[in-house]
Amino acid sequence: MKIRTLLRAALIPAVLAAAAVAMPSALAAPPSSEPPTMSPAIVGGSQATETYSFMGSMQVNGRHGCGASLVASQWMVTAAHCVTGQGGQVMPASQFRIRIGSTNTGSGGTLASVSQVVRHPSYSGQVGPGDIALFKLSSAVSQAPISINDSSPAAQASTRLIGFGQTCPQQGCGGSSTTLKQLDTRINPDNMCSAGFNASTELCVYSTTSQTACYGDSGGPAVVKVGSAWRLVGATSRAGANGSTCGTGNATIYTDVTAYRSWVNQYVGGSGPGPDPEPPTCSAAAWSPYTQYPPQSSVSYQGYEWRNSTWSYRETPGYSYNWQRVGTCARR
């Protein structure tokens, strides 16, 4: 299995496997017939030095599958692949429980149910942009949320990864952990990531096979320190290079949550559904994965205008030869 398919398959546990491992390129927890009995999460790093009130363990039938971050009293950010079933559909909200504000997946904090799952409309189930989703909790929780950072971190900026994922880098070497771990690392230059990396909406995070996010960490946070407060910048998406071992190529790809800030705020602020609005200088309508486009259609996507040569459906501009870039819009 290529590592581009690694992180998605690896971050969803066995209980989710039948329903959610449609695109095994992410870091969902791997199948396991028994509850894990291993050291803390993430490969390398250290025991969590804080409770991290915003940290969530997304669970199905009591088993950890992915991480999530509390960004408002009733809303959490995670990865889109964590909520996607085998057929590409959004999984029912009733399947999920999230333990929030605890360093243990089995106790402490608040165990919340989910009333709504919102997947970003640009997520196509393939490697690439849009790997972000929201959980609306059935009721508000008392834990303190984390703010989304004002801007994307620059290359070489320090960042901290937090998660309950497995502690060994090889696929299938162990299940998810019951205790929380953290890893201090940095942001890579964009050219260190491959696997369909999109610099405008994703972060390339430095990793090694002994210091990395891994299977079970998908959707979990990458944070930066601003003054005395943590700010959210990323959600674990997939490995940064081909291979089935976490940290291969010295890179892990995170969704840049700051790039989707306006989309998140549409829900958290209560203004309703919809994708990020395109810049006003984009004359074409925003691309949608749910629209069939006849030849010579024009769409706007990620700050550019695109035109297709043949019929197109669920083909992401910039990731399909069918779409050719024909113009530039103002970048978000």
Tab-separated table of C-alpha atoms in Angstrom, residues 89-240:
chain	number	residue	atom	x	y	z
A	89	GLN	CA	-21.130	8.794	1.854
A	90	VAL	CA	-20.989	10.837	5.042
A	91	MET	CA	-21.411	8.500	7.992
A	92	PRO	CA	-24.464	9.060	10.249
A	93	ALA	CA	-23.915	11.366	13.200
A	94	SER	CA	-25.477	8.790	15.523
A	95	GLN	CA	-22.475	6.467	15.035
A	96	PHE	CA	-20.038	8.839	16.719
A	97	ARG	CA	-19.136	9.693	20.294
A	98	ILE	CA	-16.307	12.077	21.157
A	99	ARG	CA	-14.416	12.183	24.436
A	100	ILE	CA	-13.262	15.769	24.935
A	101	GLY	CA	-10.672	17.258	27.274
A	102	SER	CA	-9.065	14.078	28.575
A	103	THR	CA	-5.641	12.443	28.215
A	104	ASN	CA	-7.308	9.003	28.216
A	105	THR	CA	-9.697	7.631	25.607
A	106	GLY	CA	-11.629	5.621	28.198
A	107	SER	CA	-12.221	8.083	31.019
A	108	GLY	CA	-12.281	11.722	32.047
A	109	GLY	CA	-13.408	14.839	30.238
A	110	THR	CA	-16.811	14.846	28.561
A	111	LEU	CA	-18.182	12.024	26.396
A	112	ALA	CA	-20.412	13.822	23.887
A	113	SER	CA	-22.778	12.571	21.225
A	114	VAL	CA	-22.929	14.104	17.747
A	115	SER	CA	-26.007	15.641	16.140
A	116	GLN	CA	-24.577	16.649	12.744
A	117	VAL	CA	-21.602	15.811	10.520
A	118	VAL	CA	-20.556	18.389	7.914
A	119	ARG	CA	-17.994	17.398	5.288
A	120	HIS	CA	-16.327	20.082	3.182
A	121	PRO	CA	-17.956	20.145	-0.295
A	122	SER	CA	-14.614	20.033	-2.129
A	123	TYR	CA	-13.664	16.678	-0.582
A	124	SER	CA	-13.897	14.063	-3.320
A	125	GLY	CA	-12.711	10.989	-1.446
A	126	GLN	CA	-9.389	11.228	-3.242
A	127	VAL	CA	-5.958	12.392	-2.111
A	128	GLY	CA	-5.888	16.173	-2.202
A	129	PRO	CA	-7.696	19.231	-0.868
A	130	GLY	CA	-10.842	19.446	1.211
A	131	ASP	CA	-9.867	16.852	3.846
A	132	ILE	CA	-11.720	18.653	6.623
A	133	ALA	CA	-15.051	18.103	8.352
A	134	LEU	CA	-17.043	19.362	11.331
A	135	PHE	CA	-18.893	17.635	14.144
A	136	LYS	CA	-21.796	19.447	15.758
A	137	LEU	CA	-22.218	18.117	19.279
A	138	SER	CA	-25.694	17.328	20.591
A	139	SER	CA	-25.171	19.870	23.340
A	140	ALA	CA	-22.538	22.407	24.353
A	141	VAL	CA	-19.644	21.182	26.504
A	142	SER	CA	-17.824	22.995	29.289
A	143	GLN	CA	-14.296	22.446	27.948
A	144	ALA	CA	-12.442	25.499	26.603
A	145	PRO	CA	-12.169	25.490	22.784
A	146	ILE	CA	-9.072	26.386	20.788
A	147	SER	CA	-9.030	29.349	18.402
A	148	ILE	CA	-8.024	28.886	14.777
A	149	ASN	CA	-4.833	30.811	14.102
A	150	ASP	CA	-5.063	34.018	12.080
A	151	SER	CA	-2.621	32.827	9.416
A	152	SER	CA	-0.840	29.769	8.088
A	153	PRO	CA	2.518	29.049	9.774
A	154	ALA	CA	5.643	29.703	7.708
A	155	ALA	CA	8.280	27.124	6.849
A	156	GLN	CA	10.509	26.301	9.843
A	157	ALA	CA	7.854	27.526	12.313
A	158	SER	CA	7.543	25.362	15.438
A	159	THR	CA	4.394	23.282	15.833
A	160	ARG	CA	3.120	20.639	18.245
A	161	LEU	CA	1.253	17.494	17.164
A	162	ILE	CA	-1.184	15.848	19.589
A	163	GLY	CA	-2.850	12.457	19.272
A	164	PHE	CA	-3.892	8.994	20.412
A	165	GLY	CA	-2.421	7.152	17.398
A	166	GLN	CA	-0.158	4.121	17.365
A	167	THR	CA	3.404	4.445	18.696
A	168	CYS	CA	5.241	2.356	16.096
A	169	PRO	CA	5.612	3.531	12.477
A	170	GLN	CA	4.848	0.385	10.477
A	171	GLN	CA	1.327	-0.300	9.296
A	172	GLY	CA	-0.364	-2.887	11.510
A	173	CYS	CA	2.373	-2.879	14.170
A	174	GLY	CA	-0.085	-1.900	16.878
A	175	GLY	CA	-3.453	-0.378	17.677
A	176	SER	CA	-4.292	3.103	18.890
A	177	SER	CA	-3.230	4.151	22.377
A	178	THR	CA	-5.442	4.858	25.344
A	179	THR	CA	-3.280	7.763	26.511
A	180	LEU	CA	-2.417	11.075	24.879
A	181	LYS	CA	1.000	11.990	23.503
A	182	GLN	CA	2.547	15.081	21.985
A	183	LEU	CA	5.392	15.752	19.552
A	184	ASP	CA	7.202	19.044	18.980
A	185	THR	CA	8.339	19.501	15.380
A	186	ARG	CA	8.352	22.158	12.647
A	187	ILE	CA	6.733	23.131	9.354
A	188	ASN	CA	8.603	21.862	6.270
A	189	PRO	CA	9.135	23.782	3.049
A	190	ASP	CA	6.292	22.870	0.681
A	191	ASN	CA	8.566	21.000	-1.726
A	192	MET	CA	9.247	18.304	0.876
A	193	CYS	CA	5.725	16.914	0.474
A	194	SER	CA	4.371	14.935	-2.476
A	195	ALA	CA	1.267	12.670	-2.462
A	196	GLY	CA	-0.924	15.308	-4.156
A	197	PHE	CA	0.189	18.097	-1.817
A	198	ASN	CA	-1.613	21.441	-2.262
A	199	ALA	CA	0.371	24.313	-0.751
A	200	SER	CA	-2.626	26.666	-0.629
A	201	THR	CA	-4.721	24.442	1.654
A	202	GLU	CA	-2.274	22.017	3.282
A	203	LEU	CA	0.741	22.038	5.598
A	204	CYS	CA	3.900	19.973	5.132
A	205	VAL	CA	5.063	18.943	8.616
A	206	TYR	CA	8.534	17.571	9.364
A	207	SER	CA	8.488	13.926	10.473
A	208	THR	CA	10.791	10.920	10.658
A	209	THR	CA	9.991	7.249	11.125
A	210	SER	CA	10.854	7.660	14.818
A	211	GLN	CA	9.109	11.029	15.336
A	212	THR	CA	5.778	11.311	13.538
A	213	ALA	CA	2.009	11.320	13.612
A	214	CYS	CA	0.772	7.886	12.575
A	215	TYR	CA	-2.201	5.546	12.269
A	216	GLY	CA	-4.916	6.747	14.657
A	217	ASP	CA	-3.887	10.412	14.581
A	218	SER	CA	-6.017	11.514	11.587
A	219	GLY	CA	-8.092	14.620	12.169
A	220	GLY	CA	-6.089	15.507	15.258
A	221	PRO	CA	-4.498	18.905	15.795
A	222	ALA	CA	-1.279	20.615	14.881
A	223	VAL	CA	-1.003	23.691	17.103
A	224	VAL	CA	1.252	26.719	17.530
A	225	LYS	CA	1.874	28.823	20.630
A	226	VAL	CA	0.810	32.457	20.430
A	227	GLY	CA	1.686	34.200	23.668
A	228	SER	CA	0.454	31.834	26.357
A	229	ALA	CA	-2.301	30.244	24.262
A	230	TRP	CA	-2.364	27.392	21.779
A	231	ARG	CA	-3.830	28.123	18.339
A	232	LEU	CA	-5.040	25.522	15.833
A	233	VAL	CA	-3.297	25.418	12.446
A	234	GLY	CA	-3.706	21.868	11.141
A	235	ALA	CA	-5.681	18.610	11.115
A	236	THR	CA	-3.795	15.382	10.334
A	237	SER	CA	-4.520	14.202	6.783
A	238	ARG	CA	-1.981	11.732	5.350
A	239	ALA	CA	1.667	10.869	4.867
A	240	GLY	CA	3.823	13.242	2.872
